[in-house]
Structures are given as structure tokens and as C-alpha cells.
Short mmCIF file of C-alpha atoms and ligand atoms in Angstrom, two decimals:
data_model
loop_
_atom_site.label_atom_id
_atom_site.label_comp_id
_atom_site.label_asym_id
_atom_site.label_seq_id
_atom_site.Cartn_x
_atom_site.Cartn_y
_atom_site.Cartn_z
CA MET A 1 11.49 28.14 18.67
CA ALA A 2 8.31 27.83 20.68
CA SER A 3 7.07 26.76 24.07
CA ILE A 4 5.28 23.41 24.21
CA SER A 5 2.15 22.72 26.21
CA LEU A 6 0.61 19.27 26.61
CA ARG A 7 -2.83 19.21 28.22
CA SER A 8 -4.58 16.05 29.44
CA LEU A 9 -2.93 14.03 26.68
CA THR A 10 -4.17 10.42 26.53
CA LYS A 11 -3.40 7.63 24.07
CA ARG A 12 -4.69 4.05 24.21
CA PHE A 13 -3.66 1.04 22.14
CA GLY A 14 -6.46 -1.50 22.66
CA THR A 15 -6.59 -2.01 26.41
CA THR A 16 -3.14 -0.46 27.00
CA VAL A 17 -3.20 3.13 28.17
CA ALA A 18 0.16 4.16 26.72
CA VAL A 19 -0.13 7.78 27.90
CA ASN A 20 -2.56 8.66 30.64
CA ASN A 21 -3.77 12.25 31.11
CA LEU A 22 -0.36 13.85 30.65
CA ASN A 23 0.12 17.54 31.48
CA LEU A 24 3.50 19.05 30.74
CA ASP A 25 4.79 22.52 29.82
CA LEU A 26 8.14 23.38 28.29
CA GLU A 27 9.37 26.94 28.25
CA GLU A 28 10.94 28.39 25.11
CA GLY A 29 14.48 27.10 24.75
CA GLU A 30 14.11 24.50 27.47
CA LEU A 31 15.32 20.90 27.17
CA VAL A 32 13.07 18.45 28.99
CA ALA A 33 13.99 14.77 29.15
CA LEU A 34 11.16 12.23 29.16
CA LEU A 35 12.61 9.48 31.31
CA GLY A 36 11.20 6.13 32.32
CA PRO A 37 11.53 2.39 31.87
CA SER A 38 10.72 0.61 28.63
CA GLY A 39 7.02 0.80 27.75
CA CYS A 40 6.21 3.78 30.01
CA GLY A 41 4.88 5.87 27.11
CA LYS A 42 7.85 8.12 26.28
CA THR A 43 7.99 7.43 22.55
CA THR A 44 4.21 7.56 22.20
CA THR A 45 4.28 11.02 23.81
CA LEU A 46 7.01 12.18 21.42
CA ARG A 47 5.17 10.77 18.41
CA MET A 48 2.02 12.61 19.45
CA ILE A 49 3.99 15.87 19.72
CA ALA A 50 5.44 15.23 16.24
CA GLY A 51 2.01 14.36 14.85
CA PHE A 52 2.86 10.75 13.88
CA GLU A 53 0.40 9.46 16.44
CA GLU A 54 -3.04 10.93 17.03
CA ALA A 55 -4.04 11.60 20.65
CA ASP A 56 -7.32 10.05 21.84
CA SER A 57 -7.91 13.17 23.91
CA GLY A 58 -6.09 16.24 25.09
CA THR A 59 -4.32 19.07 23.29
CA ILE A 60 -0.82 19.97 22.10
CA SER A 61 0.23 23.60 21.60
CA PHE A 62 3.41 25.17 20.29
CA GLY A 63 3.89 28.77 21.33
CA GLY A 64 0.25 28.98 22.37
CA ARG A 65 -0.97 27.71 18.98
CA ASP A 66 -3.05 24.52 19.05
CA VAL A 67 -1.40 21.99 16.71
CA THR A 68 -3.34 18.92 17.91
CA SER A 69 -5.07 18.30 14.59
CA LEU A 70 -2.25 19.41 12.27
CA PRO A 71 -0.42 16.76 10.23
CA PRO A 72 3.31 16.27 11.01
CA GLU A 73 4.54 18.27 8.03
CA ARG A 74 2.65 21.36 9.23
CA ARG A 75 4.00 21.32 12.78
CA ASN A 76 7.54 22.37 11.88
CA THR A 77 9.26 19.91 14.21
CA GLY A 78 12.76 18.56 13.74
CA MET A 79 13.04 14.93 14.75
CA VAL A 80 15.96 12.60 15.35
CA PHE A 81 15.16 8.90 15.58
CA GLN A 82 17.05 6.24 17.47
CA ASN A 83 18.14 4.53 14.23
CA TYR A 84 18.68 7.98 12.56
CA ALA A 85 16.40 6.99 9.62
CA LEU A 86 18.79 8.49 7.06
CA PHE A 87 17.96 7.90 3.39
CA PRO A 88 20.54 5.30 2.31
CA HIS A 89 20.55 6.34 -1.36
CA LEU A 90 21.21 10.01 -0.57
CA THR A 91 24.52 11.59 0.42
CA VAL A 92 25.00 13.45 3.69
CA ALA A 93 24.36 16.79 1.96
CA GLN A 94 21.30 15.42 0.13
CA ASN A 95 19.90 13.97 3.36
CA VAL A 96 20.30 17.32 5.06
CA ALA A 97 18.84 19.22 2.08
CA PHE A 98 15.79 16.97 1.87
CA GLY A 99 13.52 18.90 4.27
CA LEU A 100 14.36 22.20 2.59
CA GLU A 101 13.59 20.78 -0.86
CA MET A 102 10.21 19.55 0.39
CA ARG A 103 9.56 23.09 1.56
CA LYS A 104 10.47 24.40 -1.89
CA VAL A 105 13.25 26.61 -0.57
CA PRO A 106 15.25 28.18 -3.47
CA LYS A 107 18.28 26.13 -4.55
CA ALA A 108 20.90 28.76 -3.67
CA GLU A 109 19.49 29.13 -0.18
CA ILE A 110 19.41 25.36 0.30
CA ALA A 111 23.10 25.15 -0.63
CA ARG A 112 23.95 27.95 1.78
CA ARG A 113 21.95 26.51 4.70
CA VAL A 114 23.19 22.94 4.17
CA ASP A 115 26.77 24.22 4.07
CA ALA A 116 26.31 26.22 7.24
CA ILE A 117 24.76 23.39 9.24
CA LEU A 118 27.32 20.83 8.01
CA ASP A 119 29.97 23.22 9.19
CA LYS A 120 28.28 23.43 12.55
CA VAL A 121 28.21 19.64 13.01
CA GLN A 122 31.69 19.25 11.49
CA LEU A 123 30.62 17.14 8.54
CA ARG A 124 31.58 19.38 5.67
CA GLU A 125 34.35 17.07 4.47
CA LEU A 126 31.94 14.15 4.45
CA ALA A 127 29.14 15.92 2.57
CA ASP A 128 29.36 13.57 -0.44
CA ARG A 129 29.47 10.30 1.48
CA TYR A 130 26.53 7.93 1.77
CA PRO A 131 25.21 6.88 5.20
CA ARG A 132 26.79 3.40 4.90
CA GLN A 133 30.20 5.11 4.63
CA LEU A 134 29.76 6.91 7.97
CA SER A 135 30.48 5.92 11.57
CA GLY A 136 27.60 5.83 14.05
CA GLY A 137 28.57 9.21 15.46
CA GLN A 138 28.75 10.76 11.98
CA GLN A 139 25.34 9.35 11.07
CA GLN A 140 24.03 10.78 14.31
CA ARG A 141 25.36 14.24 13.49
CA THR A 142 23.88 14.00 9.98
CA ALA A 143 20.49 13.25 11.54
CA LEU A 144 20.89 16.21 13.89
CA ALA A 145 21.86 18.49 10.99
CA ARG A 146 18.85 17.28 8.99
CA ALA A 147 16.56 18.06 11.93
CA LEU A 148 18.03 21.50 12.62
CA VAL A 149 18.46 22.82 9.08
CA ILE A 150 14.73 23.51 8.68
CA ASN A 151 14.78 25.91 11.67
CA PRO A 152 12.19 23.85 13.49
CA SER A 153 9.94 25.33 16.17
CA VAL A 154 10.75 22.38 18.42
CA LEU A 155 13.33 19.60 18.36
CA LEU A 156 12.26 16.05 19.21
CA LEU A 157 14.92 13.47 20.00
CA ASP A 158 14.06 9.80 20.48
CA GLU A 159 16.90 7.98 22.26
CA PRO A 160 19.37 9.67 19.88
CA LEU A 161 22.46 8.18 21.53
CA ALA A 162 21.23 4.64 22.11
CA ASN A 163 23.19 3.15 19.18
CA LEU A 164 26.56 4.66 20.06
CA ASP A 165 29.29 3.10 22.17
CA ALA A 166 29.63 4.27 25.77
CA LYS A 167 32.46 6.75 25.27
CA LEU A 168 30.97 8.42 22.22
CA ARG A 169 27.60 8.52 23.95
CA GLU A 170 29.11 10.54 26.77
CA GLU A 171 30.82 12.98 24.38
CA MET A 172 27.67 13.40 22.32
CA ARG A 173 25.64 14.34 25.41
CA PHE A 174 27.71 17.49 25.79
CA TYR A 175 27.68 18.07 22.06
CA ILE A 176 23.89 17.86 21.77
CA ARG A 177 23.47 20.06 24.82
CA SER A 178 25.74 22.80 23.47
CA LEU A 179 24.10 22.65 20.03
CA GLN A 180 20.64 22.86 21.62
CA GLN A 181 21.68 25.84 23.71
CA GLU A 182 23.33 27.59 20.80
CA PHE A 183 20.16 27.23 18.73
CA GLY A 184 18.04 28.03 21.81
CA ILE A 185 15.56 25.43 20.62
CA THR A 186 12.82 23.94 22.78
CA THR A 187 13.62 20.24 22.96
CA VAL A 188 11.96 17.05 24.13
CA TYR A 189 14.53 14.31 24.66
CA VAL A 190 13.33 10.75 25.17
CA THR A 191 15.66 8.45 27.06
CA HIS A 192 15.60 5.53 29.44
CA ASP A 193 19.15 6.38 30.55
CA GLN A 194 18.96 8.37 33.76
CA SER A 195 22.54 9.65 33.67
CA GLU A 196 21.87 11.03 30.19
CA ALA A 197 18.78 12.82 31.51
CA LEU A 198 20.64 14.17 34.56
CA VAL A 199 23.49 15.55 32.44
CA LEU A 200 21.45 17.00 29.59
CA ALA A 201 18.14 18.23 30.82
CA ASP A 202 16.95 21.52 32.28
CA ARG A 203 14.12 19.47 33.72
CA ILE A 204 13.26 15.78 33.76
CA ALA A 205 9.75 14.36 33.41
CA VAL A 206 9.70 10.87 34.93
CA MET A 207 7.03 8.50 33.56
CA LYS A 208 5.81 5.10 34.65
CA ASP A 209 3.00 3.08 33.03
CA GLY A 210 1.86 6.09 30.99
CA VAL A 211 1.58 8.30 34.07
CA LEU A 212 3.79 11.28 34.81
CA GLN A 213 5.36 10.70 38.24
CA GLN A 214 7.34 13.89 38.73
CA VAL A 215 8.71 16.86 36.82
CA GLY A 216 11.70 18.74 38.19
CA THR A 217 15.28 19.81 37.77
CA PRO A 218 17.85 17.01 37.89
CA THR A 219 18.69 18.05 41.48
CA ASP A 220 15.02 17.96 42.50
CA ILE A 221 14.49 14.55 41.00
CA TYR A 222 17.65 13.08 42.52
CA GLN A 223 17.59 14.72 45.94
CA ARG A 224 13.88 15.21 46.51
CA PRO A 225 12.11 12.41 44.62
CA GLY A 226 8.32 12.75 44.72
CA ASN A 227 7.60 9.15 45.62
CA ALA A 228 9.29 5.87 46.47
CA TRP A 229 9.22 4.68 42.88
CA VAL A 230 11.09 7.74 41.60
CA ALA A 231 13.58 7.50 44.50
CA ASP A 232 14.34 3.94 43.52
CA PHE A 233 14.31 4.49 39.76
CA ILE A 234 16.80 7.38 39.79
CA GLY A 235 20.23 6.30 40.92
CA LEU A 236 20.85 3.89 43.77
CA THR A 237 19.21 4.27 47.12
CA ASN A 238 18.54 2.50 50.40
CA LEU A 239 14.86 2.54 51.31
CA VAL A 240 14.18 2.05 55.02
CA PRO A 241 10.49 1.62 55.91
CA GLY A 242 8.94 3.19 59.01
CA VAL A 243 6.19 5.32 60.51
CA ILE A 244 6.36 9.06 61.16
CA THR A 245 6.30 9.73 64.91
CA ASP A 246 6.84 13.46 64.84
CA ARG A 247 7.63 16.32 62.52
CA GLU A 248 8.87 19.84 62.97
CA GLY A 249 9.07 21.95 59.84
CA SER A 250 10.67 19.81 57.17
CA ARG A 251 12.42 17.62 59.80
CA VAL A 252 10.67 14.25 60.17
CA LEU A 253 11.22 11.55 62.82
CA VAL A 254 10.61 8.04 61.58
CA ASP A 255 10.32 4.92 63.72
CA THR A 256 12.08 2.10 61.82
CA ASP A 257 13.48 -1.36 62.51
CA LEU A 258 16.80 0.46 62.96
CA GLY A 259 15.40 2.76 65.67
CA VAL A 260 14.11 6.28 65.33
CA LEU A 261 15.82 8.02 62.39
CA SER A 262 15.59 11.63 61.39
CA GLY A 263 15.08 12.80 57.82
CA THR A 264 13.66 15.57 55.69
CA GLY A 265 10.31 15.38 53.93
CA SER A 266 7.80 17.33 51.89
CA ASP A 267 4.85 19.19 53.45
CA GLY A 268 2.25 16.55 52.67
CA LEU A 269 3.59 14.00 55.17
CA ARG A 270 1.81 13.58 58.55
CA THR A 271 2.46 11.85 61.86
CA GLY A 272 1.33 8.21 61.57
CA ASP A 273 2.08 7.99 57.81
CA GLN A 274 3.82 4.85 56.54
CA VAL A 275 6.94 6.11 54.80
CA LEU A 276 10.31 5.16 53.39
CA LEU A 277 13.55 6.93 54.18
CA SER A 278 15.60 7.17 51.02
CA ILE A 279 19.30 7.35 51.83
CA ARG A 280 21.72 7.40 48.91
CA PRO A 281 24.78 5.12 49.21
CA GLU A 282 27.08 8.13 48.88
CA SER A 283 25.28 9.94 51.73
CA LEU A 284 26.30 7.40 54.35
CA ARG A 285 29.57 8.06 56.18
CA ILE A 286 31.47 5.06 57.38
CA THR A 287 33.88 5.00 60.35
CA SER A 288 35.49 2.25 62.44
CA GLY A 289 33.31 0.65 65.09
CA THR A 290 34.32 -1.10 68.30
CA ASP A 291 34.77 -4.86 68.47
CA THR A 292 32.05 -5.23 71.07
CA ALA A 293 29.30 -3.41 69.19
CA HIS A 294 26.82 -5.44 67.15
CA PRO A 295 24.43 -4.55 64.37
CA GLY A 296 21.25 -3.12 65.84
CA ASP A 297 22.97 -1.92 69.03
CA THR A 298 21.91 1.47 70.29
CA LEU A 299 24.91 3.74 70.66
CA ASP A 300 25.10 5.11 74.21
CA GLY A 301 24.16 8.78 74.30
CA ALA A 302 24.67 8.85 70.56
CA GLU A 303 23.21 11.46 68.34
CA ARG A 304 20.54 10.33 65.88
CA ASN A 305 21.27 8.69 62.57
CA ARG A 306 24.22 6.59 63.72
CA LEU A 307 24.02 2.87 63.10
CA VAL A 308 26.34 0.07 64.16
CA GLY A 309 27.09 -2.39 61.40
CA VAL A 310 29.29 -5.16 60.06
CA VAL A 311 30.73 -5.22 56.55
CA ARG A 312 29.20 -8.22 54.77
CA GLU A 313 30.31 -7.53 51.19
CA ARG A 314 32.65 -5.16 49.46
CA ALA A 315 33.27 -4.48 45.78
CA TYR A 316 36.25 -2.41 44.67
CA LEU A 317 35.22 -0.15 41.78
CA GLY A 318 38.45 1.80 41.37
CA ASN A 319 37.29 5.30 42.23
CA LEU A 320 35.12 4.04 45.08
CA VAL A 321 34.20 1.00 47.13
CA ASP A 322 30.68 -0.40 47.22
CA TYR A 323 29.87 -1.97 50.61
CA ARG A 324 26.89 -3.96 51.90
CA ILE A 325 26.72 -3.27 55.61
CA GLU A 326 24.50 -5.27 57.94
CA VAL A 327 22.97 -2.79 60.36
CA GLY A 328 20.20 -4.85 61.92
CA GLU A 329 18.62 -8.24 61.78
CA ARG A 330 18.17 -8.99 58.07
CA VAL A 331 18.83 -5.35 57.09
CA ARG A 332 21.73 -4.34 54.88
CA LEU A 333 22.54 -0.87 53.65
CA ARG A 334 24.56 -0.09 50.58
CA VAL A 335 27.37 2.42 51.08
CA GLN A 336 29.62 3.89 48.41
CA THR A 337 32.69 5.73 49.55
CA ALA A 338 36.30 6.55 48.70
CA PRO A 339 38.61 3.52 48.72
CA VAL A 340 40.68 4.91 51.62
CA PRO A 341 40.40 4.06 54.44
CA ALA A 342 39.41 0.55 53.42
CA TYR A 343 37.21 -1.76 55.47
CA ASP A 344 37.21 -5.51 55.10
CA VAL A 345 34.42 -8.04 55.22
CA GLY A 346 33.74 -8.72 58.90
CA ASP A 347 34.90 -5.28 60.11
CA ARG A 348 32.65 -3.53 62.60
CA VAL A 349 31.76 -0.05 61.50
CA VAL A 350 29.53 2.88 62.36
CA LEU A 351 27.37 4.45 59.65
CA SER A 352 26.05 7.96 60.00
CA PHE A 353 24.11 10.42 57.90
CA SER A 354 22.72 13.90 58.32
CA ASP A 355 18.96 14.34 58.30
CA ASP A 356 19.01 16.50 55.18
CA GLN A 357 20.56 13.51 53.37
CA ALA A 358 17.64 11.23 54.23
CA TRP A 359 14.63 12.10 52.11
CA VAL A 360 11.31 10.79 53.42
CA VAL A 361 8.73 9.66 50.87
CA SER A 362 5.28 8.22 51.24
CA ASP A 363 5.22 4.42 51.03
CA GLU A 364 2.63 4.25 48.28
CA GLY A 365 2.83 2.44 44.98
CA SER A 366 5.18 -0.37 44.25
CA VAL A 367 8.93 -0.28 44.04
CA SER A 368 9.69 -2.49 41.13
CA ARG A 369 13.26 -1.87 40.05
CA GLY A 370 16.50 -2.59 41.87
CA ASP A 371 14.39 -2.96 45.01
CA HIS A 372 16.78 -2.16 47.86
CA ARG A 373 13.95 -2.42 50.32
CA ALA A 374 13.64 -6.02 49.25
CA GLU A 375 17.37 -6.37 49.69
CA ALA A 376 17.03 -4.94 53.17
CA ALA A 377 14.23 -7.33 54.01
CA LEU A 378 15.93 -10.41 52.60
CA ALA A 379 19.49 -9.84 53.77
P1 LIG B 401 10.73 2.09 24.98
O1 LIG B 401 11.74 2.80 25.84
O2 LIG B 401 10.81 0.61 25.06
O3 LIG B 401 10.70 2.62 23.58
P2 LIG B 401 8.46 3.75 25.69
O4 LIG B 401 8.47 4.31 27.05
O5 LIG B 401 8.87 4.66 24.58
O6 LIG B 401 9.28 2.41 25.63
P3 LIG B 401 6.04 3.40 24.18
O7 LIG B 401 6.75 2.93 22.96
O8 LIG B 401 5.49 4.77 24.17
O9 LIG B 401 6.97 3.23 25.46
O10 LIG B 401 4.89 2.37 24.53
C1 LIG B 401 3.97 2.54 25.58
C2 LIG B 401 3.01 1.37 25.61
O11 LIG B 401 2.19 1.40 24.47
C3 LIG B 401 3.69 0.02 25.62
O12 LIG B 401 2.94 -0.85 26.44
C4 LIG B 401 3.62 -0.42 24.17
O13 LIG B 401 3.61 -1.81 24.05
C5 LIG B 401 2.32 0.19 23.71
N1 LIG B 401 2.36 0.56 22.28
C6 LIG B 401 3.15 1.48 21.71
N2 LIG B 401 2.90 1.59 20.39
C7 LIG B 401 1.91 0.68 20.11
C8 LIG B 401 1.21 0.31 18.92
N3 LIG B 401 1.45 0.91 17.74
N4 LIG B 401 0.28 -0.67 19.03
C9 LIG B 401 0.00 -1.25 20.22
N5 LIG B 401 0.62 -0.94 21.37
C10 LIG B 401 1.56 0.01 21.34
#
């Protein structure tokens, strides 16, 4: 196993800058998920680390050793592809043995190592089957075994669960994670599935248009997104625009269409900055309102971060209810909460949230996915 260091990595295809000046470090034994929408440069990054794609500029090191100009077969990486890329004419055992045979490992040792890894991925009974005789999950485990049997310095996984059904995908997340931890192998895991990244990764590197947006632990990325795009891309959120009127420590006061709201923000934000308050649907508490209160009303003597609203839509999801609450002229907030007590469409309610649940981000760059700010503006 080895640490991985990517320095100023850039790759262009014609006029497309697939990866733009990427800097990223993985510690030994760490699993980092490269996460982002389709076309953001995840796979190109992985292919450059593997050596299948040549970087236009920048360097790649494993354990402090520069591998930028080494061919793939001299980098000692184990790779699992989305479609598994198993050899159809070879059995499970032969597929797994392939990399060892290429390395001219003695026959007896190959047999021993193949046996051991098939045991580990619980495929020993299926060693003589061909890929077409395996389920998706079994093919997946064969691909994992084939990648791990060579004792790679780093493990590279490209959307390894994308072809499995939802339930198996969830099981395999835990399986891959425990295998990775047991082997203690430094791993880059490409996915566009944010819940997969949140569950699996020590840290997540979020990419957009070839540019790294933020690197952090799953909690960092979810609770303290670095910009409005990341806030909107990861999970669901309500984005309320406004201007900072005051700040004290990490506490930030923001003047919005819903009045002055209080949130928490990073050090870089200043009074007068245009910002967005990101409030997750599960961070909003909902209680009964009075019949005379209307959306946008100021609550007499009320503490901050309390909004009067009317339920406009509700969707029952079993374990929770998903509400759209009108809290001001043309502004709706999404709230997800336990099904009891239930509120009906037309009910007047009060929404509240604590200021450490409202993360303030600079209003720069576009918000292009699931745009709840747009929803707020158009409601
Ligand atoms: P996906 O999740 O859809 O696989 P991705 O984040 O892995 O997307 P990449 O496959 O790395 O994205 O592609 C990044 C950009 O580079 C895209 O605009 C893509 O069209 C372009 N690209 C990738 N490979 C090539 C290639 N061989 N020739 C030309 N353009 C390419």
C-alpha cells in the first residue's frame, strides 16, 4: 500500500478540459471517493492514476515515488471497472490468476494466493465457473479478487456497484469497505452516487467541470459545504439568498426575503457579502401555527429563525413526510420530518431551526442541480 499524491494534474480532450489543475493527497490506507456529476472528470482522473491516460501536465506519485511516466503495468495498481471487464473465456480462478501469471509468479504460489483470495470473497465454490454463469454480485467479487490478488500498491474502483440492483448495491458498499480496511489499501473510488460516497469514504473529493470543489470528510461535505454548488449537489437543501448584515465569530446574520436569519459560516465571509443560507429539510422543525398567522408574518417578540408558513404540498414516504411549506411570497421550503404529528395541506405551521443548522455559503457560481433556490423563487 502507498500514499497517493496528485499535483496540478491537467488533462484536455480537444477543447474540453476534463481535469483542471487537480491537487489531491491520499494517506496510506485511506479511501477517497471522487464524486461529481457525469462528465466532471472522475474517470479521467482515475485513468490517469492507473496510467491508461497520459496527463497533459502535473505529476502522480505513489508513496513519494513519481509514477507519472510509468506504463500501467509498472504502477502496481489493482483496478475494478464498472462492467468488471472479466475475461469471458476464463474461469473465475483463471481470471483471478491472470495478473499473477503475467508477473511470472511460480505456479504453486499462484494456486495458493488465488485460493486464499477466493476464500476471502466467498467464491471458492464457484472457482470453475465462467463469468456468464455468475450473478452480477459474483462477477463483481471476482473482479475485486482479481484486483486484490496482486497485492497492489493502490486500489482503483470505477463505479464498481453501478450495475447491481439497489439492495445488493447497499450490501456491497459495506463489503467493499470492510475488505478495503482489512487489506489497509489506499483506494480511489469513483462514483456519482452521493450516498455511496457518504457511506464508504474516509474523505470525499467533489468535482465539477474538471475542477475540484471541496475535499473533506463526509460530515464536512454534508454539514459544511464549501460553496453553494456543493451544498446543492450533496443531499437536499433549501437555499435562501440574502446579504450578511453582521457577524460575530462563526455566527452570521443574513438579511433575506424572510427577514433576518441567523446561521453559521466559514471565516472568509464578510458583512455585505451576497450569500445563501443552506438549511437541510431535516433541520427544520415544524409545529402548529395559529389560524390568524400568515406566511411572511413576523412573530411578536419571537426569537430568530422562526417562520410562519402554510403547508402547500405533502408526500408520505413511509418513514418520513416531505412537506413544501410556503413561508413568504413565492418562497417555499422543503421540510422532512417524522410522520407524527401529521400536518395537512392548508395547515398553518411554524418552522424553526437553530443557527448551527443553517450553513452560510458564498453565492458564487451557479447552482445547476435540483435548484431549490429556483423552487423558492418560482413557488
Ligand atoms: P461519468 O460519470 O459519466 O463517467 P466522469 O466524471 O467520469 O463522467 P470523464 O469520463 O472523466 O467524466 O469525462 C470528463 C470529460 O472529458 C467529459 O466532458 C468527456 O466527454 C470528456 N472525455 C473523456 N474521455 C474522452 C475522450 N477519450 N475523448 C474526448 N473527450 C473525452
